[in-house]
PDB file of C-alpha atoms in Angstrom:
ATOM      1  CA  ALA A  19     -98.631  41.482 -36.634  1.00  0.00           C
ATOM      2  CA  PHE A  20    -101.385  41.488 -39.210  1.00  0.00           C
ATOM      3  CA  ALA A  21    -103.666  44.131 -40.617  1.00  0.00           C
ATOM      4  CA  VAL A  22    -107.602  44.157 -39.246  1.00  0.00           C
ATOM      5  CA  ARG A  23    -108.718  43.604 -42.367  1.00  0.00           C
ATOM      6  CA  ASP A  24    -106.861  40.756 -43.216  1.00  0.00           C
ATOM      7  CA  ALA A  25    -107.911  39.143 -39.776  1.00  0.00           C
ATOM      8  CA  GLU A  26    -110.853  36.336 -40.717  1.00  0.00           C
ATOM      9  CA  GLU A  27    -108.297  34.741 -43.099  1.00  0.00           C
ATOM     10  CA  ARG A  28    -105.889  34.664 -40.188  1.00  0.00           C
ATOM     11  CA  GLY A  29    -108.980  32.888 -38.145  1.00  0.00           C
ATOM     12  CA  TYR A  30    -109.902  36.313 -36.038  1.00  0.00           C
ATOM     13  CA  SER A  31    -113.307  36.537 -35.380  1.00  0.00           C
ATOM     14  CA  GLN A  32    -114.589  40.110 -34.785  1.00  0.00           C
ATOM     15  CA  HIS A  33    -115.129  39.385 -31.113  1.00  0.00           C
ATOM     16  CA  ALA A  34    -111.576  38.149 -31.032  1.00  0.00           C
ATOM     17  CA  LEU A  35    -110.570  41.479 -32.650  1.00  0.00           C
ATOM     18  CA  ARG A  36    -113.063  43.653 -29.865  1.00  0.00           C
ATOM     19  CA  ALA A  37    -111.512  41.016 -26.741  1.00  0.00           C
ATOM     20  CA  GLY A  38    -109.106  42.971 -25.595  1.00  0.00           C
ATOM     21  CA  GLY A  39    -106.343  39.982 -26.120  1.00  0.00           C
ATOM     22  CA  LEU A  40    -104.643  41.708 -29.079  1.00  0.00           C
ATOM     23  CA  ALA A  41    -102.294  44.692 -28.817  1.00  0.00           C
ATOM     24  CA  ALA A  42    -103.197  47.454 -31.639  1.00  0.00           C
ATOM     25  CA  PRO A  43    -100.263  50.134 -31.660  1.00  0.00           C
ATOM     26  CA  THR A  44    -101.633  51.703 -34.467  1.00  0.00           C
ATOM     27  CA  ARG A  45    -105.167  51.771 -36.217  1.00  0.00           C
ATOM     28  CA  GLY A  46    -105.873  49.033 -38.685  1.00  0.00           C
ATOM     29  CA  ALA A  47    -103.424  46.706 -37.464  1.00  0.00           C
ATOM     30  CA  ARG A  48    -102.853  44.250 -34.334  1.00  0.00           C
ATOM     31  CA  VAL A  49    -100.408  42.123 -32.715  1.00  0.00           C
ATOM     32  CA  PRO A  50    -100.966  38.712 -31.033  1.00  0.00           C
ATOM     33  CA  SER A  51     -97.732  38.666 -28.814  1.00  0.00           C
ATOM     34  CA  PRO A  52     -96.309  42.133 -28.499  1.00  0.00           C
ATOM     35  CA  VAL A  53     -92.834  42.116 -27.323  1.00  0.00           C
ATOM     36  CA  GLY A  54     -93.880  45.288 -24.496  1.00  0.00           C
ATOM     37  CA  VAL A  55     -91.599  47.563 -26.613  1.00  0.00           C
ATOM     38  CA  ALA A  56     -93.601  50.047 -28.465  1.00  0.00           C
ATOM     39  CA  GLU A  57     -91.685  51.101 -31.014  1.00  0.00           C
ATOM     40  CA  HIS A  58     -91.088  47.165 -31.873  1.00  0.00           C
ATOM     41  CA  ASP A  59     -94.750  46.755 -31.621  1.00  0.00           C
ATOM     42  CA  LEU A  60     -95.336  49.953 -34.051  1.00  0.00           C
ATOM     43  CA  PHE A  61     -92.462  48.936 -36.496  1.00  0.00           C
ATOM     44  CA  ALA A  62     -94.363  44.852 -36.854  1.00  0.00           C
ATOM     45  CA  ALA A  63     -97.929  46.528 -37.414  1.00  0.00           C
ATOM     46  CA  LEU A  64     -96.512  48.863 -40.126  1.00  0.00           C
ATOM     47  CA  LEU A  65     -94.943  46.372 -41.993  1.00  0.00           C
ATOM     48  CA  ALA A  66     -98.740  44.869 -41.883  1.00  0.00           C
ATOM     49  CA  VAL A  67    -100.379  47.713 -42.912  1.00  0.00           C
ATOM     50  CA  ARG A  68     -98.256  49.650 -45.168  1.00  0.00           C
ATOM     51  CA  ALA A  69     -98.984  50.119 -49.041  1.00  0.00           C
ATOM     52  CA  ASP A  70     -97.535  47.521 -51.370  1.00  0.00           C
ATOM     53  CA  ARG A  71     -94.884  50.675 -52.769  1.00  0.00           C
ATOM     54  CA  GLN A  72     -94.233  52.227 -49.296  1.00  0.00           C
ATOM     55  CA  PHE A  73     -90.933  51.772 -47.612  1.00  0.00           C
ATOM     56  CA  PHE A  74     -88.565  52.586 -44.987  1.00  0.00           C
ATOM     57  CA  SER A  75     -86.497  55.355 -45.687  1.00  0.00           C
ATOM     58  CA  HIS A  76     -84.291  57.758 -43.391  1.00  0.00           C
ATOM     59  CA  THR A  77     -82.743  56.856 -40.319  1.00  0.00           C
ATOM     60  CA  THR A  78     -85.035  54.027 -39.848  1.00  0.00           C
ATOM     61  CA  ALA A  79     -83.406  52.626 -43.542  1.00  0.00           C
ATOM     62  CA  ALA A  80     -79.847  53.592 -41.628  1.00  0.00           C
ATOM     63  CA  LEU A  81     -80.971  51.121 -39.031  1.00  0.00           C
ATOM     64  CA  ILE A  82     -82.296  48.234 -40.933  1.00  0.00           C
ATOM     65  CA  HIS A  83     -78.477  48.678 -43.241  1.00  0.00           C
ATOM     66  CA  ASP A  84     -76.938  48.732 -39.779  1.00  0.00           C
ATOM     67  CA  LEU A  85     -75.687  51.583 -40.320  1.00  0.00           C
ATOM     68  CA  PRO A  86     -74.086  53.863 -37.255  1.00  0.00           C
ATOM     69  CA  LEU A  87     -76.768  56.353 -36.124  1.00  0.00           C
ATOM     70  CA  PRO A  88     -75.294  59.097 -33.110  1.00  0.00           C
ATOM     71  CA  GLY A  89     -76.867  57.462 -29.618  1.00  0.00           C
ATOM     72  CA  ARG A  90     -79.656  60.849 -29.905  1.00  0.00           C
ATOM     73  CA  ILE A  91     -81.396  59.059 -32.438  1.00  0.00           C
ATOM     74  CA  GLY A  92     -83.815  55.907 -32.160  1.00  0.00           C
ATOM     75  CA  LEU A  93     -86.123  53.913 -33.503  1.00  0.00           C
ATOM     76  CA  MET A  94     -89.029  56.376 -33.023  1.00  0.00           C
ATOM     77  CA  PRO A  95     -90.288  58.236 -35.451  1.00  0.00           C
ATOM     78  CA  ILE A  96     -90.959  55.740 -37.802  1.00  0.00           C
ATOM     79  CA  HIS A  97     -89.772  57.078 -41.588  1.00  0.00           C
ATOM     80  CA  VAL A  98     -92.238  55.367 -43.848  1.00  0.00           C
ATOM     81  CA  ALA A  99     -91.932  56.878 -47.585  1.00  0.00           C
ATOM     82  CA  SER A 100     -94.184  56.771 -50.470  1.00  0.00           C
ATOM     83  CA  PRO A 101     -93.469  56.875 -54.247  1.00  0.00           C
ATOM     84  CA  SER A 102     -93.179  60.661 -55.039  1.00  0.00           C
ATOM     85  CA  TYR A 103     -96.719  60.234 -56.619  1.00  0.00           C
ATOM     86  CA  THR A 104     -98.540  58.642 -54.226  1.00  0.00           C
ATOM     87  CA  ALA A 105     -99.933  59.579 -50.308  1.00  0.00           C
ATOM     88  CA  ARG A 106     -97.416  59.872 -47.519  1.00  0.00           C
ATOM     89  CA  MET A 107     -98.388  58.065 -44.461  1.00  0.00           C
ATOM     90  CA  ARG A 108     -99.920  59.648 -41.415  1.00  0.00           C
ATOM     91  CA  ARG A 109    -100.137  57.959 -38.297  1.00  0.00           C
ATOM     92  CA  PRO A 110     -98.900  58.813 -34.737  1.00  0.00           C
ATOM     93  CA  GLY A 111     -95.260  57.805 -34.393  1.00  0.00           C
ATOM     94  CA  VAL A 112     -94.400  58.053 -38.128  1.00  0.00           C
ATOM     95  CA  VAL A 113     -93.165  60.609 -40.427  1.00  0.00           C
ATOM     96  CA  GLY A 114     -94.291  60.143 -44.265  1.00  0.00           C
ATOM     97  CA  HIS A 115     -92.739  60.873 -46.973  1.00  0.00           C
ATOM     98  CA  ARG A 116     -93.064  61.147 -50.328  1.00  0.00           C
ATOM     99  CA  ILE A 117     -89.673  60.313 -51.969  1.00  0.00           C
ATOM    100  CA  ARG A 118     -88.217  58.608 -55.090  1.00  0.00           C
ATOM    101  CA  ALA A 119     -85.670  55.827 -54.336  1.00  0.00           C
ATOM    102  CA  ARG A 120     -84.390  52.469 -55.275  1.00  0.00           C
ATOM    103  CA  VAL A 121     -85.987  49.669 -52.640  1.00  0.00           C
ATOM    104  CA  VAL A 122     -84.392  46.753 -51.400  1.00  0.00           C
ATOM    105  CA  PHE A 123     -85.383  44.289 -49.295  1.00  0.00           C
ATOM    106  CA  VAL A 124     -83.062  43.450 -45.998  1.00  0.00           C
ATOM    107  CA  GLU A 125     -84.230  40.823 -43.978  1.00  0.00           C
ATOM    108  CA  GLY A 126     -87.847  40.778 -45.719  1.00  0.00           C
ATOM    109  CA  PHE A 127     -88.019  44.657 -44.849  1.00  0.00           C
ATOM    110  CA  PRO A 128     -88.871  47.172 -47.952  1.00  0.00           C
ATOM    111  CA  VAL A 129     -85.890  50.035 -47.486  1.00  0.00           C
ATOM    112  CA  GLU A 130     -84.770  52.227 -49.682  1.00  0.00           C
ATOM    113  CA  SER A 131     -81.086  51.252 -50.668  1.00  0.00           C
ATOM    114  CA  VAL A 132     -77.751  52.651 -48.889  1.00  0.00           C
ATOM    115  CA  GLU A 133     -76.901  55.126 -51.253  1.00  0.00           C
ATOM    116  CA  ASP A 134     -80.488  57.237 -51.162  1.00  0.00           C
ATOM    117  CA  CYS A 135     -80.212  56.388 -47.115  1.00  0.00           C
ATOM    118  CA  PHE A 136     -76.980  58.392 -46.830  1.00  0.00           C
ATOM    119  CA  VAL A 137     -78.345  61.476 -48.874  1.00  0.00           C
ATOM    120  CA  HIS A 138     -81.727  61.519 -47.430  1.00  0.00           C
ATOM    121  CA  VAL A 139     -80.223  60.856 -43.281  1.00  0.00           C
ATOM    122  CA  ALA A 140     -78.267  64.507 -44.234  1.00  0.00           C
ATOM    123  CA  SER A 141     -81.294  66.146 -43.421  1.00  0.00           C
ATOM    124  CA  VAL A 142     -81.242  65.277 -39.383  1.00  0.00           C
ATOM    125  CA  LEU A 143     -77.300  64.370 -39.164  1.00  0.00           C
ATOM    126  CA  GLU A 144     -74.522  66.901 -38.255  1.00  0.00           C
ATOM    127  CA  HIS A 145     -71.416  67.087 -40.866  1.00  0.00           C
ATOM    128  CA  ASP A 146     -69.464  64.448 -38.382  1.00  0.00           C
ATOM    129  CA  GLU A 147     -72.074  62.107 -38.026  1.00  0.00           C
ATOM    130  CA  LEU A 148     -73.024  61.850 -42.027  1.00  0.00           C
ATOM    131  CA  VAL A 149     -69.236  61.067 -42.523  1.00  0.00           C
ATOM    132  CA  ALA A 150     -69.322  58.426 -40.044  1.00  0.00           C
ATOM    133  CA  LEU A 151     -72.102  56.823 -41.625  1.00  0.00           C
ATOM    134  CA  GLY A 152     -70.265  57.565 -44.944  1.00  0.00           C
ATOM    135  CA  ASP A 153     -67.102  55.708 -43.342  1.00  0.00           C
ATOM    136  CA  ALA A 154     -69.042  52.872 -42.290  1.00  0.00           C
ATOM    137  CA  ILE A 155     -70.609  52.626 -46.205  1.00  0.00           C
ATOM    138  CA  VAL A 156     -67.361  52.383 -47.463  1.00  0.00           C
ATOM    139  CA  ALA A 157     -65.825  50.082 -45.090  1.00  0.00           C
ATOM    140  CA  PRO A 158     -63.970  47.347 -46.969  1.00  0.00           C
ATOM    141  CA  ARG A 159     -65.515  44.793 -44.665  1.00  0.00           C
ATOM    142  CA  ARG A 160     -68.935  45.773 -45.748  1.00  0.00           C
ATOM    143  CA  PRO A 161     -70.676  42.917 -47.578  1.00  0.00           C
ATOM    144  CA  GLY A 162     -71.684  44.651 -50.872  1.00  0.00           C
ATOM    145  CA  ARG A 163     -69.885  47.640 -49.730  1.00  0.00           C
ATOM    146  CA  LEU A 164     -70.114  51.274 -52.308  1.00  0.00           C
ATOM    147  CA  THR A 165     -67.007  53.193 -53.012  1.00  0.00           C
ATOM    148  CA  PRO A 166     -66.748  57.272 -52.292  1.00  0.00           C
ATOM    149  CA  GLY A 167     -67.292  57.177 -56.145  1.00  0.00           C
ATOM    150  CA  ASP A 168     -70.721  55.370 -56.313  1.00  0.00           C
ATOM    151  CA  LEU A 169     -72.085  57.619 -53.464  1.00  0.00           C
ATOM    152  CA  ALA A 170     -70.934  60.415 -55.066  1.00  0.00           C
ATOM    153  CA  GLU A 171     -71.983  59.518 -58.558  1.00  0.00           C
ATOM    154  CA  HIS A 172     -75.504  58.753 -56.901  1.00  0.00           C
ATOM    155  CA  ALA A 173     -75.662  62.134 -55.269  1.00  0.00           C
ATOM    156  CA  GLU A 174     -75.409  64.109 -58.561  1.00  0.00           C
ATOM    157  CA  HIS A 175     -79.451  62.683 -59.044  1.00  0.00           C
ATOM    158  CA  PHE A 176     -80.331  65.288 -56.608  1.00  0.00           C
ATOM    159  CA  ARG A 177     -77.943  68.405 -57.727  1.00  0.00           C
ATOM    160  CA  GLY A 178     -80.131  71.047 -56.299  1.00  0.00           C
ATOM    161  CA  ALA A 179     -82.111  69.735 -53.925  1.00  0.00           C
ATOM    162  CA  ARG A 180     -82.275  71.344 -50.381  1.00  0.00           C
ATOM    163  CA  GLY A 181     -79.806  69.970 -48.002  1.00  0.00           C
ATOM    164  CA  MET A 182     -77.185  68.680 -50.798  1.00  0.00           C
ATOM    165  CA  ALA A 183     -74.585  71.423 -49.531  1.00  0.00           C
ATOM    166  CA  LYS A 184     -73.699  69.455 -46.424  1.00  0.00           C
ATOM    167  CA  VAL A 185     -73.763  65.712 -48.548  1.00  0.00           C
ATOM    168  CA  GLY A 186     -71.283  67.525 -50.770  1.00  0.00           C
ATOM    169  CA  ARG A 187     -68.836  68.343 -47.820  1.00  0.00           C
ATOM    170  CA  ALA A 188     -68.936  65.088 -46.074  1.00  0.00           C
ATOM    171  CA  LEU A 189     -68.404  63.293 -49.575  1.00  0.00           C
ATOM    172  CA  GLY A 190     -65.015  65.111 -49.759  1.00  0.00           C
ATOM    173  CA  ALA A 191     -64.249  64.181 -46.175  1.00  0.00           C
ATOM    174  CA  ILE A 192     -65.229  60.279 -46.512  1.00  0.00           C
ATOM    175  CA  ARG A 193     -62.441  57.601 -46.084  1.00  0.00           C
ATOM    176  CA  VAL A 194     -61.583  54.185 -46.840  1.00  0.00           C
ATOM    177  CA  GLY A 195     -60.257  52.343 -43.802  1.00  0.00           C
ATOM    178  CA  ALA A 196     -62.128  53.575 -40.387  1.00  0.00           C
ATOM    179  CA  GLU A 197     -63.348  50.930 -38.652  1.00  0.00           C
ATOM    180  CA  SER A 198     -66.100  52.655 -36.008  1.00  0.00           C
ATOM    181  CA  PRO A 199     -67.491  56.008 -35.746  1.00  0.00           C
ATOM    182  CA  ARG A 200     -65.145  56.676 -33.202  1.00  0.00           C
ATOM    183  CA  GLU A 201     -62.133  56.403 -35.340  1.00  0.00           C
ATOM    184  CA  SER A 202     -63.665  58.600 -38.212  1.00  0.00           C
ATOM    185  CA  LYS A 203     -64.457  61.337 -35.382  1.00  0.00           C
ATOM    186  CA  VAL A 204     -61.071  61.182 -34.655  1.00  0.00           C
ATOM    187  CA  ARG A 205     -60.018  62.192 -38.290  1.00  0.00           C
ATOM    188  CA  VAL A 206     -62.375  64.524 -38.442  1.00  0.00           C
ATOM    189  CA  LEU A 207     -61.364  66.211 -35.712  1.00  0.00           C
ATOM    190  CA  LEU A 208     -58.099  66.257 -36.256  1.00  0.00           C
ATOM    191  CA  VAL A 209     -58.575  67.590 -40.016  1.00  0.00           C
ATOM    192  CA  ARG A 210     -60.343  70.397 -38.226  1.00  0.00           C
ATOM    193  CA  GLY A 211     -57.804  71.525 -35.880  1.00  0.00           C
ATOM    194  CA  GLY A 212     -55.178  71.459 -38.568  1.00  0.00           C
ATOM    195  CA  ILE A 213     -53.202  68.889 -38.433  1.00  0.00           C
ATOM    196  CA  PRO A 214     -52.447  67.317 -41.626  1.00  0.00           C
ATOM    197  CA  GLU A 215     -54.711  64.292 -42.190  1.00  0.00           C
ATOM    198  CA  PRO A 216     -53.503  60.824 -41.501  1.00  0.00           C
ATOM    199  CA  GLU A 217     -53.261  57.956 -43.406  1.00  0.00           C
ATOM    200  CA  LEU A 218     -55.886  55.012 -42.376  1.00  0.00           C
ATOM    201  CA  GLN A 219     -54.728  51.404 -41.097  1.00  0.00           C
ATOM    202  CA  VAL A 220     -51.085  51.969 -40.949  1.00  0.00           C
ATOM    203  CA  GLU A 221     -49.195  48.927 -41.131  1.00  0.00           C
ATOM    204  CA  VAL A 222     -46.341  48.824 -39.350  1.00  0.00           C
ATOM    205  CA  ARG A 223     -43.264  46.114 -39.739  1.00  0.00           C
ATOM    206  CA  ASP A 224     -40.017  45.605 -38.455  1.00  0.00           C
ATOM    207  CA  ALA A 225     -36.862  46.014 -40.026  1.00  0.00           C
ATOM    208  CA  GLU A 226     -37.029  42.164 -41.380  1.00  0.00           C
ATOM    209  CA  GLY A 227     -40.370  42.830 -42.327  1.00  0.00           C
ATOM    210  CA  ALA A 228     -42.526  40.841 -39.770  1.00  0.00           C
ATOM    211  CA  PHE A 229     -45.850  42.409 -38.897  1.00  0.00           C
ATOM    212  CA  VAL A 230     -45.648  44.271 -35.756  1.00  0.00           C
ATOM    213  CA  ALA A 231     -49.499  46.453 -35.335  1.00  0.00           C
ATOM    214  CA  ARG A 232     -52.073  47.664 -37.460  1.00  0.00           C
ATOM    215  CA  LEU A 233     -52.562  51.042 -36.487  1.00  0.00           C
ATOM    216  CA  ASP A 234     -55.722  52.787 -36.806  1.00  0.00           C
ATOM    217  CA  MET A 235     -54.226  56.036 -38.424  1.00  0.00           C
ATOM    218  CA  GLY A 236     -51.153  57.746 -38.163  1.00  0.00           C
ATOM    219  CA  TRP A 237     -48.311  59.751 -40.183  1.00  0.00           C
ATOM    220  CA  PRO A 238     -45.633  56.701 -41.157  1.00  0.00           C
ATOM    221  CA  VAL A 239     -42.960  59.101 -42.550  1.00  0.00           C
ATOM    222  CA  LEU A 240     -42.551  60.710 -39.317  1.00  0.00           C
ATOM    223  CA  ARG A 241     -43.498  57.346 -37.372  1.00  0.00           C
ATOM    224  CA  VAL A 242     -46.330  58.829 -35.270  1.00  0.00           C
ATOM    225  CA  GLY A 243     -49.807  57.171 -34.888  1.00  0.00           C
ATOM    226  CA  ILE A 244     -53.585  57.295 -33.435  1.00  0.00           C
ATOM    227  CA  GLU A 245     -55.006  54.476 -31.668  1.00  0.00           C
ATOM    228  CA  TYR A 246     -58.920  54.635 -30.154  1.00  0.00           C
ATOM    229  CA  ASP A 247     -59.255  52.564 -27.535  1.00  0.00           C
ATOM    230  CA  GLY A 248     -62.682  51.146 -26.868  1.00  0.00           C
ATOM    231  CA  GLN A 249     -63.806  50.611 -23.268  1.00  0.00           C
ATOM    232  CA  HIS A 250     -62.976  46.958 -23.788  1.00  0.00           C
ATOM    233  CA  HIS A 251     -59.143  47.701 -24.094  1.00  0.00           C
ATOM    234  CA  ARG A 252     -59.475  48.615 -20.621  1.00  0.00           C
ATOM    235  CA  ILE A 253     -61.748  46.015 -19.205  1.00  0.00           C
ATOM    236  CA  ASP A 254     -60.494  43.427 -20.712  1.00  0.00           C
ATOM    237  CA  ASP A 255     -57.374  41.721 -19.214  1.00  0.00           C
ATOM    238  CA  ARG A 256     -55.940  40.011 -22.195  1.00  0.00           C
ATOM    239  CA  GLN A 257     -56.757  42.748 -24.533  1.00  0.00           C
ATOM    240  CA  TYR A 258     -54.803  45.280 -21.887  1.00  0.00           C
ATOM    241  CA  ALA A 259     -51.619  43.064 -21.950  1.00  0.00           C
ATOM    242  CA  ASN A 260     -51.617  42.578 -25.518  1.00  0.00           C
ATOM    243  CA  ASP A 261     -52.021  46.336 -26.268  1.00  0.00           C
ATOM    244  CA  LEU A 262     -48.855  47.020 -23.310  1.00  0.00           C
ATOM    245  CA  ASP A 263     -46.899  44.685 -25.624  1.00  0.00           C
ATOM    246  CA  ARG A 264     -47.777  45.929 -29.005  1.00  0.00           C
ATOM    247  CA  HIS A 265     -46.883  49.127 -27.804  1.00  0.00           C
ATOM    248  CA  ARG A 266     -43.763  48.405 -26.408  1.00  0.00           C
ATOM    249  CA  ARG A 267     -42.837  47.265 -29.408  1.00  0.00           C
ATOM    250  CA  LEU A 268     -44.181  49.976 -31.762  1.00  0.00           C
ATOM    251  CA  GLN A 269     -41.901  52.583 -29.082  1.00  0.00           C
ATOM    252  CA  GLU A 270     -38.493  50.273 -30.159  1.00  0.00           C
ATOM    253  CA  LEU A 271     -39.222  51.056 -33.719  1.00  0.00           C
ATOM    254  CA  GLY A 272     -39.031  54.318 -33.021  1.00  0.00           C
ATOM    255  CA  TRP A 273     -43.126  55.038 -32.824  1.00  0.00           C
ATOM    256  CA  ALA A 274     -44.938  57.295 -31.029  1.00  0.00           C
ATOM    257  CA  VAL A 275     -48.291  56.432 -30.374  1.00  0.00           C
ATOM    258  CA  ILE A 276     -51.136  58.385 -29.054  1.00  0.00           C
ATOM    259  CA  ARG A 277     -54.086  56.701 -27.720  1.00  0.00           C
ATOM    260  CA  VAL A 278     -57.170  58.327 -27.510  1.00  0.00           C
ATOM    261  CA  THR A 279     -60.299  57.630 -25.737  1.00  0.00           C
ATOM    262  CA  ALA A 280     -64.093  58.842 -25.617  1.00  0.00           C
ATOM    263  CA  ARG A 281     -63.103  61.298 -22.870  1.00  0.00           C
ATOM    264  CA  ASP A 282     -60.816  62.707 -25.311  1.00  0.00           C
ATOM    265  CA  LEU A 283     -63.209  64.010 -27.752  1.00  0.00           C
ATOM    266  CA  ASP A 284     -65.563  65.537 -25.351  1.00  0.00           C
ATOM    267  CA  ASP A 285     -64.086  68.944 -25.221  1.00  0.00           C
ATOM    268  CA  GLY A 286     -64.337  69.054 -28.923  1.00  0.00           C
ATOM    269  CA  GLY A 287     -61.083  67.070 -29.451  1.00  0.00           C
ATOM    270  CA  ARG A 288     -58.846  70.490 -28.773  1.00  0.00           C
ATOM    271  CA  ARG A 289     -56.640  68.106 -26.317  1.00  0.00           C
ATOM    272  CA  MET A 290     -56.348  65.649 -28.472  1.00  0.00           C
ATOM    273  CA  VAL A 291     -55.194  67.892 -31.346  1.00  0.00           C
ATOM    274  CA  GLY A 292     -52.793  69.763 -29.111  1.00  0.00           C
ATOM    275  CA  ILE A 293     -50.935  66.567 -28.397  1.00  0.00           C
ATOM    276  CA  ALA A 294     -50.525  65.134 -32.098  1.00  0.00           C
ATOM    277  CA  ARG A 295     -49.351  68.528 -32.929  1.00  0.00           C
ATOM    278  CA  ALA A 296     -46.544  68.697 -30.627  1.00  0.00           C
ATOM    279  CA  ALA A 297     -45.870  64.826 -31.429  1.00  0.00           C
ATOM    280  CA  LEU A 298     -45.720  65.251 -35.183  1.00  0.00           C
ATOM    281  CA  ARG A 299     -43.823  68.552 -34.623  1.00  0.00           C
ATOM    282  CA  ARG A 300     -40.955  66.582 -32.318  1.00  0.00           C
ATOM    283  CA  ALA A 301     -40.520  63.913 -34.618  1.00  0.00           C
ATOM    284  CA  SER A 302     -40.426  66.500 -37.719  1.00  0.00           C
ATOM    285  CA  ARG A 303     -37.078  68.098 -35.830  1.00  0.00           C
ATOM    286  CA  ALA A 304     -36.073  64.355 -34.789  1.00  0.00           C
ATOM    287  CA  ARG A 305     -35.463  63.836 -38.693  1.00  0.00           C
TER     288      ARG A 305
END
């Protein structure tokens, strides 16, 4: 994509601009080879026409940073931010902001930093969704990851701003170790249901110290664990066979493992919480 103001130096005449062979996703921009997906063409066009100090923010920044967002949120509308003392962008398909943020470049895209993004997306995410996004930010495998302390320290700069109560609640629930938004959701629902908070990534070894399994979460003292099974656990025959063998070994070691699927979250986790509560009660009586 290119800005119309740069057409001549790119070899396009005024006739070529008017001939109809170029797509115009937004005013002042042309796309020579549109990909056919409106939001992607608009994104490319905005890169070309944005002012030098404008950058992507909010949920658009989250997508660029590869942070998990709920399925209800897509690329549109595209969030473009301007420094707080300049004019915000006003275009169809764009939400313009005036904010103060640290700008970084991700694959060439100017975007607000992860810690700024965490605070700003709180305005459109629910509590559980914001916790899941925070868990992803502090995940050990994330390149250049931040710690919960880093996020909390940065959030102090926004103290008193609108919506910071939600940010504060989410910060208190973020944990290191969740490996997917669904795992985060399971943990939040368990705690909300009155279950003691589980440890994450629980390593199980046999009497000789040999590694047996790593559970998504659990209560090691009581030998109760929880595993979130994604779709691949059911449709991959090899994975399914490995899961069966792994769970047999865990049972032999006295572990009760509760397997949770997406369907178990449909009722707000009520059934899952009941099963976990019963398993913990049985394990407590057996000690």
